[in-house]
Amino acid sequence: MYKEKWTAALIQMDSREDESRNLEAAARKVREAALQGADLVMLPETVDFIGRDMRSHGKTVPGPVSELFRELARENHIYLHCGSITEAAGGEKCRNTSLLFDPGGEIAGRYSKLHLFDVELSGGKMIRESAQIAGGSQVALSKTELGMLGFGICYDIRFPEMFRIMGKHQAQVILVCANFTDPTGQAHWEPLLRARAIENTCYILACGQCGEKWNYTAHGNSMIVDPWGRIVARADKKEQILMGEIDMGLADKTRRQIPSLENIRQDVYELVEKSVKIY
């Protein structure tokens, strides 16, 4: 049985190219959120490093970065979602990997970003995330004392099929760490998050980066969206700790009221689930 009501803390950060500074700031803010009563603390995407060459910062898991977060979870007796870190993948690329630690400091969930952002923009500007990042290979969920948690990273929110699969596997809360750019964030961030919550009658906890990065502005606007699609709490574009209550009774009630997950027409169409890992 999971905890009926609990408190989430989303730590919106401005991570840059100074890894030591990023990790020191993350540790300080995790402790601050724990003191404010958070049961689960969440960090943004690539909390450890954001710069031109992500590959040079790939770390092994377990390793020094994951060990820091393990100790923070154990020390503060919280669930700690480290956002994502650059994980060494072997060869010339790294992985964009989320880790969830339980209050004892054990890894309770692990997910590597599936969908990589490759695009050619107007004026010939190219963004090729796949040039440095190796994509993951499975959808991941974690059965915890706080409920069934699912995982997504940034660009993943544009792929509702992935979130539907997590919903079908009873995800009650989906944790999305992100580093959304400001132009697309202004147009799409909120509607995409609210749609994923409504479609799957679950909470969405979306923790983002903010500030000026090396070649773009991050959108910020971390938010907690409830299963009805309502925004429970929302950050602005500055570094901050966003707190909100998660009511699992509301999640259960909404699924009874709107049984869309039960009404899927499997006889007409089917989602092919090649790999789902439940921790």
PDB file of N, CA, C and O in Angstrom, residues 3-64:
ATOM      1  N   LYS A   3       1.586   5.554   0.264  1.00  0.00           N
ATOM      2  CA  LYS A   3       1.222   6.684   1.110  1.00  0.00           C
ATOM      3  C   LYS A   3       0.116   7.498   0.440  1.00  0.00           C
ATOM      4  O   LYS A   3       0.212   7.833  -0.737  1.00  0.00           O
ATOM      5  N   GLU A   4      -0.932   7.834   1.191  1.00  0.00           N
ATOM      6  CA  GLU A   4      -2.105   8.492   0.613  1.00  0.00           C
ATOM      7  C   GLU A   4      -1.810   9.913   0.132  1.00  0.00           C
ATOM      8  O   GLU A   4      -2.217  10.316  -0.943  1.00  0.00           O
ATOM      9  N   LYS A   5      -1.103  10.674   0.964  1.00  0.00           N
ATOM     10  CA  LYS A   5      -0.722  12.038   0.583  1.00  0.00           C
ATOM     11  C   LYS A   5       0.744  12.251   0.917  1.00  0.00           C
ATOM     12  O   LYS A   5       1.214  11.814   1.961  1.00  0.00           O
ATOM     13  N   TRP A   6       1.438  12.927   0.004  1.00  0.00           N
ATOM     14  CA  TRP A   6       2.845  13.204   0.252  1.00  0.00           C
ATOM     15  C   TRP A   6       3.267  14.482  -0.461  1.00  0.00           C
ATOM     16  O   TRP A   6       2.516  15.032  -1.278  1.00  0.00           O
ATOM     17  N   THR A   7       4.443  14.963  -0.111  1.00  0.00           N
ATOM     18  CA  THR A   7       4.923  16.255  -0.621  1.00  0.00           C
ATOM     19  C   THR A   7       6.074  16.065  -1.599  1.00  0.00           C
ATOM     20  O   THR A   7       7.039  15.353  -1.309  1.00  0.00           O
ATOM     21  N   ALA A   8       5.943  16.703  -2.751  1.00  0.00           N
ATOM     22  CA  ALA A   8       7.007  16.690  -3.765  1.00  0.00           C
ATOM     23  C   ALA A   8       7.703  18.040  -3.789  1.00  0.00           C
ATOM     24  O   ALA A   8       7.058  19.080  -3.634  1.00  0.00           O
ATOM     25  N   ALA A   9       9.000  18.015  -3.999  1.00  0.00           N
ATOM     26  CA  ALA A   9       9.781  19.239  -4.177  1.00  0.00           C
ATOM     27  C   ALA A   9      10.532  19.153  -5.496  1.00  0.00           C
ATOM     28  O   ALA A   9      11.291  18.207  -5.726  1.00  0.00           O
ATOM     29  N   LEU A  10      10.289  20.108  -6.392  1.00  0.00           N
ATOM     30  CA  LEU A  10      10.971  20.184  -7.681  1.00  0.00           C
ATOM     31  C   LEU A  10      11.993  21.308  -7.607  1.00  0.00           C
ATOM     32  O   LEU A  10      11.638  22.459  -7.349  1.00  0.00           O
ATOM     33  N   ILE A  11      13.250  20.973  -7.814  1.00  0.00           N
ATOM     34  CA  ILE A  11      14.326  21.955  -7.700  1.00  0.00           C
ATOM     35  C   ILE A  11      14.702  22.449  -9.093  1.00  0.00           C
ATOM     36  O   ILE A  11      15.376  21.763  -9.863  1.00  0.00           O
ATOM     37  N   GLN A  12      14.224  23.632  -9.430  1.00  0.00           N
ATOM     38  CA  GLN A  12      14.547  24.236 -10.723  1.00  0.00           C
ATOM     39  C   GLN A  12      15.919  24.883 -10.622  1.00  0.00           C
ATOM     40  O   GLN A  12      16.163  25.711  -9.752  1.00  0.00           O
ATOM     41  N   MET A  13      16.825  24.496 -11.538  1.00  0.00           N
ATOM     42  CA  MET A  13      18.217  24.938 -11.456  1.00  0.00           C
ATOM     43  C   MET A  13      18.705  25.545 -12.761  1.00  0.00           C
ATOM     44  O   MET A  13      18.105  25.360 -13.816  1.00  0.00           O
ATOM     45  N   ASP A  14      19.824  26.241 -12.652  1.00  0.00           N
ATOM     46  CA  ASP A  14      20.520  26.799 -13.810  1.00  0.00           C
ATOM     47  C   ASP A  14      21.896  26.149 -13.880  1.00  0.00           C
ATOM     48  O   ASP A  14      22.904  26.747 -13.537  1.00  0.00           O
ATOM     49  N   SER A  15      21.937  24.879 -14.306  1.00  0.00           N
ATOM     50  CA  SER A  15      23.199  24.147 -14.437  1.00  0.00           C
ATOM     51  C   SER A  15      23.955  24.650 -15.662  1.00  0.00           C
ATOM     52  O   SER A  15      23.350  24.909 -16.704  1.00  0.00           O
ATOM     53  N   ARG A  16      25.273  24.740 -15.507  1.00  0.00           N
ATOM     54  CA  ARG A  16      26.101  25.195 -16.645  1.00  0.00           C
ATOM     55  C   ARG A  16      27.309  24.288 -16.815  1.00  0.00           C
ATOM     56  O   ARG A  16      27.210  23.086 -16.595  1.00  0.00           O
ATOM     57  N   GLU A  17      28.465  24.857 -17.176  1.00  0.00           N
ATOM     58  CA  GLU A  17      29.623  24.032 -17.511  1.00  0.00           C
ATOM     59  C   GLU A  17      30.547  23.756 -16.330  1.00  0.00           C
ATOM     60  O   GLU A  17      31.531  23.035 -16.484  1.00  0.00           O
ATOM     61  N   ASP A  18      30.237  24.289 -15.154  1.00  0.00           N
ATOM     62  CA  ASP A  18      31.028  24.046 -13.953  1.00  0.00           C
ATOM     63  C   ASP A  18      30.383  22.915 -13.155  1.00  0.00           C
ATOM     64  O   ASP A  18      29.450  23.125 -12.385  1.00  0.00           O
ATOM     65  N   GLU A  19      30.891  21.712 -13.351  1.00  0.00           N
ATOM     66  CA  GLU A  19      30.270  20.537 -12.736  1.00  0.00           C
ATOM     67  C   GLU A  19      30.285  20.600 -11.212  1.00  0.00           C
ATOM     68  O   GLU A  19      29.291  20.264 -10.558  1.00  0.00           O
ATOM     69  N   SER A  20      31.385  21.027 -10.633  1.00  0.00           N
ATOM     70  CA  SER A  20      31.479  21.103  -9.173  1.00  0.00           C
ATOM     71  C   SER A  20      30.441  22.064  -8.609  1.00  0.00           C
ATOM     72  O   SER A  20      29.762  21.761  -7.618  1.00  0.00           O
ATOM     73  N   ARG A  21      30.302  23.222  -9.263  1.00  0.00           N
ATOM     74  CA  ARG A  21      29.315  24.198  -8.814  1.00  0.00           C
ATOM     75  C   ARG A  21      27.908  23.629  -8.926  1.00  0.00           C
ATOM     76  O   ARG A  21      27.066  23.789  -8.019  1.00  0.00           O
ATOM     77  N   ASN A  22      27.625  22.948 -10.045  1.00  0.00           N
ATOM     78  CA  ASN A  22      26.294  22.379 -10.248  1.00  0.00           C
ATOM     79  C   ASN A  22      25.942  21.381  -9.148  1.00  0.00           C
ATOM     80  O   ASN A  22      24.844  21.410  -8.589  1.00  0.00           O
ATOM     81  N   LEU A  23      26.877  20.496  -8.836  1.00  0.00           N
ATOM     82  CA  LEU A  23      26.596  19.452  -7.854  1.00  0.00           C
ATOM     83  C   LEU A  23      26.521  20.006  -6.439  1.00  0.00           C
ATOM     84  O   LEU A  23      25.703  19.552  -5.628  1.00  0.00           O
ATOM     85  N   GLU A  24      27.341  20.987  -6.141  1.00  0.00           N
ATOM     86  CA  GLU A  24      27.266  21.627  -4.820  1.00  0.00           C
ATOM     87  C   GLU A  24      25.918  22.322  -4.634  1.00  0.00           C
ATOM     88  O   GLU A  24      25.299  22.231  -3.566  1.00  0.00           O
ATOM     89  N   ALA A  25      25.460  23.005  -5.670  1.00  0.00           N
ATOM     90  CA  ALA A  25      24.164  23.687  -5.593  1.00  0.00           C
ATOM     91  C   ALA A  25      23.034  22.677  -5.458  1.00  0.00           C
ATOM     92  O   ALA A  25      22.097  22.875  -4.675  1.00  0.00           O
ATOM     93  N   ALA A  26      23.118  21.586  -6.211  1.00  0.00           N
ATOM     94  CA  ALA A  26      22.081  20.560  -6.134  1.00  0.00           C
ATOM     95  C   ALA A  26      22.006  19.967  -4.732  1.00  0.00           C
ATOM     96  O   ALA A  26      20.909  19.812  -4.169  1.00  0.00           O
ATOM     97  N   ALA A  27      23.155  19.646  -4.155  1.00  0.00           N
ATOM     98  CA  ALA A  27      23.178  19.053  -2.817  1.00  0.00           C
ATOM     99  C   ALA A  27      22.598  20.005  -1.779  1.00  0.00           C
ATOM    100  O   ALA A  27      21.809  19.604  -0.911  1.00  0.00           O
ATOM    101  N   ARG A  28      22.956  21.258  -1.872  1.00  0.00           N
ATOM    102  CA  ARG A  28      22.457  22.259  -0.920  1.00  0.00           C
ATOM    103  C   ARG A  28      20.934  22.382  -1.014  1.00  0.00           C
ATOM    104  O   ARG A  28      20.230  22.429   0.005  1.00  0.00           O
ATOM    105  N   LYS A  29      20.429  22.393  -2.224  1.00  0.00           N
ATOM    106  CA  LYS A  29      18.988  22.574  -2.408  1.00  0.00           C
ATOM    107  C   LYS A  29      18.205  21.315  -2.070  1.00  0.00           C
ATOM    108  O   LYS A  29      17.058  21.401  -1.612  1.00  0.00           O
ATOM    109  N   VAL A  30      18.785  20.151  -2.276  1.00  0.00           N
ATOM    110  CA  VAL A  30      18.131  18.907  -1.862  1.00  0.00           C
ATOM    111  C   VAL A  30      17.943  18.905  -0.352  1.00  0.00           C
ATOM    112  O   VAL A  30      16.865  18.570   0.161  1.00  0.00           O
ATOM    113  N   ARG A  31      18.979  19.281   0.370  1.00  0.00           N
ATOM    114  CA  ARG A  31      18.877  19.328   1.836  1.00  0.00           C
ATOM    115  C   ARG A  31      17.836  20.354   2.279  1.00  0.00           C
ATOM    116  O   ARG A  31      17.070  20.115   3.221  1.00  0.00           O
ATOM    117  N   GLU A  32      17.792  21.480   1.604  1.00  0.00           N
ATOM    118  CA  GLU A  32      16.811  22.513   1.936  1.00  0.00           C
ATOM    119  C   GLU A  32      15.387  22.009   1.698  1.00  0.00           C
ATOM    120  O   GLU A  32      14.491  22.230   2.529  1.00  0.00           O
ATOM    121  N   ALA A  33      15.169  21.308   0.587  1.00  0.00           N
ATOM    122  CA  ALA A  33      13.847  20.777   0.284  1.00  0.00           C
ATOM    123  C   ALA A  33      13.439  19.722   1.312  1.00  0.00           C
ATOM    124  O   ALA A  33      12.275  19.656   1.725  1.00  0.00           O
ATOM    125  N   ALA A  34      14.386  18.897   1.723  1.00  0.00           N
ATOM    126  CA  ALA A  34      14.094  17.877   2.728  1.00  0.00           C
ATOM    127  C   ALA A  34      13.687  18.522   4.047  1.00  0.00           C
ATOM    128  O   ALA A  34      12.758  18.055   4.723  1.00  0.00           O
ATOM    129  N   LEU A  35      14.350  19.595   4.417  1.00  0.00           N
ATOM    130  CA  LEU A  35      14.011  20.309   5.650  1.00  0.00           C
ATOM    131  C   LEU A  35      12.606  20.920   5.575  1.00  0.00           C
ATOM    132  O   LEU A  35      11.949  21.118   6.598  1.00  0.00           O
ATOM    133  N   GLN A  36      12.146  21.211   4.365  1.00  0.00           N
ATOM    134  CA  GLN A  36      10.804  21.761   4.181  1.00  0.00           C
ATOM    135  C   GLN A  36       9.724  20.679   4.175  1.00  0.00           C
ATOM    136  O   GLN A  36       8.548  20.971   4.002  1.00  0.00           O
ATOM    137  N   GLY A  37      10.140  19.429   4.356  1.00  0.00           N
ATOM    138  CA  GLY A  37       9.174  18.349   4.494  1.00  0.00           C
ATOM    139  C   GLY A  37       8.911  17.531   3.260  1.00  0.00           C
ATOM    140  O   GLY A  37       7.922  16.782   3.218  1.00  0.00           O
ATOM    141  N   ALA A  38       9.761  17.605   2.248  1.00  0.00           N
ATOM    142  CA  ALA A  38       9.541  16.841   1.020  1.00  0.00           C
ATOM    143  C   ALA A  38       9.738  15.347   1.258  1.00  0.00           C
ATOM    144  O   ALA A  38      10.687  14.927   1.938  1.00  0.00           O
ATOM    145  N   ASP A  39       8.848  14.545   0.696  1.00  0.00           N
ATOM    146  CA  ASP A  39       9.003  13.085   0.690  1.00  0.00           C
ATOM    147  C   ASP A  39       9.781  12.637  -0.538  1.00  0.00           C
ATOM    148  O   ASP A  39      10.484  11.631  -0.500  1.00  0.00           O
ATOM    149  N   LEU A  40       9.588  13.373  -1.638  1.00  0.00           N
ATOM    150  CA  LEU A  40      10.314  13.111  -2.882  1.00  0.00           C
ATOM    151  C   LEU A  40      10.886  14.432  -3.380  1.00  0.00           C
ATOM    152  O   LEU A  40      10.170  15.434  -3.436  1.00  0.00           O
ATOM    153  N   VAL A  41      12.167  14.420  -3.702  1.00  0.00           N
ATOM    154  CA  VAL A  41      12.836  15.604  -4.248  1.00  0.00           C
ATOM    155  C   VAL A  41      13.298  15.276  -5.659  1.00  0.00           C
ATOM    156  O   VAL A  41      13.833  14.197  -5.919  1.00  0.00           O
ATOM    157  N   MET A  42      13.100  16.221  -6.547  1.00  0.00           N
ATOM    158  CA  MET A  42      13.374  16.001  -7.966  1.00  0.00           C
ATOM    159  C   MET A  42      14.251  17.117  -8.513  1.00  0.00           C
ATOM    160  O   MET A  42      14.061  18.289  -8.194  1.00  0.00           O
ATOM    161  N   LEU A  43      15.212  16.743  -9.344  1.00  0.00           N
ATOM    162  CA  LEU A  43      16.136  17.681  -9.979  1.00  0.00           C
ATOM    163  C   LEU A  43      15.892  17.705 -11.488  1.00  0.00           C
ATOM    164  O   LEU A  43      15.214  16.829 -12.027  1.00  0.00           O
ATOM    165  N   PRO A  44      16.446  18.693 -12.219  1.00  0.00           N
ATOM    166  CA  PRO A  44      16.197  18.791 -13.666  1.00  0.00           C
ATOM    167  C   PRO A  44      17.129  17.920 -14.511  1.00  0.00           C
ATOM    168  O   PRO A  44      18.042  17.270 -14.000  1.00  0.00           O
ATOM    169  N   GLU A  45      16.901  17.951 -15.797  1.00  0.00           N
ATOM    170  CA  GLU A  45      17.715  17.199 -16.759  1.00  0.00           C
ATOM    171  C   GLU A  45      19.162  17.660 -16.736  1.00  0.00           C
ATOM    172  O   GLU A  45      19.458  18.841 -16.567  1.00  0.00           O
ATOM    173  N   THR A  46      20.071  16.704 -16.952  1.00  0.00           N
ATOM    174  CA  THR A  46      21.528  16.953 -16.975  1.00  0.00           C
ATOM    175  C   THR A  46      21.932  17.965 -15.907  1.00  0.00           C
ATOM    176  O   THR A  46      22.562  18.977 -16.178  1.00  0.00           O
ATOM    177  N   VAL A  47      21.563  17.638 -14.681  1.00  0.00           N
ATOM    178  CA  VAL A  47      21.834  18.521 -13.540  1.00  0.00           C
ATOM    179  C   VAL A  47      23.330  18.675 -13.315  1.00  0.00           C
ATOM    180  O   VAL A  47      23.792  19.701 -12.791  1.00  0.00           O
ATOM    181  N   ASP A  48      24.121  17.698 -13.726  1.00  0.00           N
ATOM    182  CA  ASP A  48      25.559  17.717 -13.442  1.00  0.00           C
ATOM    183  C   ASP A  48      26.356  18.612 -14.382  1.00  0.00           C
ATOM    184  O   ASP A  48      27.357  19.217 -13.973  1.00  0.00           O
ATOM    185  N   PHE A  49      25.912  18.710 -15.645  1.00  0.00           N
ATOM    186  CA  PHE A  49      26.720  19.462 -16.622  1.00  0.00           C
ATOM    187  C   PHE A  49      25.881  19.809 -17.846  1.00  0.00           C
ATOM    188  O   PHE A  49      25.169  18.956 -18.375  1.00  0.00           O
ATOM    189  N   ILE A  50      25.979  21.056 -18.301  1.00  0.00           N
ATOM    190  CA  ILE A  50      25.388  21.475 -19.580  1.00  0.00           C
ATOM    191  C   ILE A  50      26.426  22.300 -20.326  1.00  0.00           C
ATOM    192  O   ILE A  50      26.858  23.355 -19.854  1.00  0.00           O
ATOM    193  N   GLY A  51      26.852  21.810 -21.475  1.00  0.00           N
ATOM    194  CA  GLY A  51      27.865  22.519 -22.254  1.00  0.00           C
ATOM    195  C   GLY A  51      27.957  21.954 -23.653  1.00  0.00           C
ATOM    196  O   GLY A  51      27.118  21.154 -24.085  1.00  0.00           O
ATOM    197  N   ARG A  52      28.972  22.339 -24.374  1.00  0.00           N
ATOM    198  CA  ARG A  52      29.120  21.940 -25.774  1.00  0.00           C
ATOM    199  C   ARG A  52      29.393  20.443 -25.925  1.00  0.00           C
ATOM    200  O   ARG A  52      28.899  19.806 -26.848  1.00  0.00           O
ATOM    201  N   ASP A  53      30.220  19.883 -25.029  1.00  0.00           N
ATOM    202  CA  ASP A  53      30.628  18.487 -25.173  1.00  0.00           C
ATOM    203  C   ASP A  53      30.168  17.687 -23.959  1.00  0.00           C
ATOM    204  O   ASP A  53      30.839  17.635 -22.939  1.00  0.00           O
ATOM    205  N   MET A  54      28.988  17.075 -24.069  1.00  0.00           N
ATOM    206  CA  MET A  54      28.466  16.267 -22.970  1.00  0.00           C
ATOM    207  C   MET A  54      29.263  14.979 -22.801  1.00  0.00           C
ATOM    208  O   MET A  54      29.385  14.450 -21.703  1.00  0.00           O
ATOM    209  N   ARG A  55      29.842  14.478 -23.881  1.00  0.00           N
ATOM    210  CA  ARG A  55      30.520  13.185 -23.851  1.00  0.00           C
ATOM    211  C   ARG A  55      31.684  13.158 -22.874  1.00  0.00           C
ATOM    212  O   ARG A  55      31.939  12.152 -22.221  1.00  0.00           O
ATOM    213  N   SER A  56      32.387  14.271 -22.749  1.00  0.00           N
ATOM    214  CA  SER A  56      33.560  14.315 -21.882  1.00  0.00           C
ATOM    215  C   SER A  56      33.194  14.249 -20.406  1.00  0.00           C
ATOM    216  O   SER A  56      34.067  14.089 -19.558  1.00  0.00           O
ATOM    217  N   HIS A  57      31.911  14.374 -20.098  1.00  0.00           N
ATOM    218  CA  HIS A  57      31.473  14.362 -18.696  1.00  0.00           C
ATOM    219  C   HIS A  57      30.690  13.106 -18.340  1.00  0.00           C
ATOM    220  O   HIS A  57      30.077  13.044 -17.273  1.00  0.00           O
ATOM    221  N   GLY A  58      30.713  12.096 -19.184  1.00  0.00           N
ATOM    222  CA  GLY A  58      30.014  10.855 -18.877  1.00  0.00           C
ATOM    223  C   GLY A  58      30.621  10.155 -17.675  1.00  0.00           C
ATOM    224  O   GLY A  58      31.839   9.977 -17.597  1.00  0.00           O
ATOM    225  N   LYS A  59      29.796   9.760 -16.722  1.00  0.00           N
ATOM    226  CA  LYS A  59      30.250   9.103 -15.493  1.00  0.00           C
ATOM    227  C   LYS A  59      29.672   7.695 -15.411  1.00  0.00           C
ATOM    228  O   LYS A  59      28.564   7.427 -15.876  1.00  0.00           O
ATOM    229  N   THR A  60      30.424   6.802 -14.791  1.00  0.00           N
ATOM    230  CA  THR A  60      29.925   5.459 -14.568  1.00  0.00           C
ATOM    231  C   THR A  60      28.884   5.479 -13.448  1.00  0.00           C
ATOM    232  O   THR A  60      28.887   6.362 -12.587  1.00  0.00           O
ATOM    233  N   VAL A  61      27.994   4.498 -13.488  1.00  0.00           N
ATOM    234  CA  VAL A  61      27.007   4.295 -12.419  1.00  0.00           C
ATOM    235  C   VAL A  61      27.138   2.836 -11.963  1.00  0.00           C
ATOM    236  O   VAL A  61      26.925   1.923 -12.759  1.00  0.00           O
ATOM    237  N   PRO A  62      27.551   2.582 -10.710  1.00  0.00           N
ATOM    238  CA  PRO A  62      27.842   3.582  -9.671  1.00  0.00           C
ATOM    239  C   PRO A  62      29.150   4.320  -9.955  1.00  0.00           C
ATOM    240  O   PRO A  62      30.035   3.815 -10.635  1.00  0.00           O
ATOM    241  N   GLY A  63      29.238   5.510  -9.397  1.00  0.00           N
ATOM    242  CA  GLY A  63      30.391   6.372  -9.573  1.00  0.00           C
ATOM    243  C   GLY A  63      30.236   7.578  -8.672  1.00  0.00           C
ATOM    244  O   GLY A  63      29.294   7.655  -7.868  1.00  0.00           O
ATOM    245  N   PRO A  64      31.133   8.559  -8.783  1.00  0.00           N
ATOM    246  CA  PRO A  64      31.119   9.691  -7.852  1.00  0.00           C
ATOM    247  C   PRO A  64      29.840  10.517  -7.859  1.00  0.00           C
ATOM    248  O   PRO A  64      29.388  10.972  -6.808  1.00  0.00           O
TER     249      PRO A  64
END
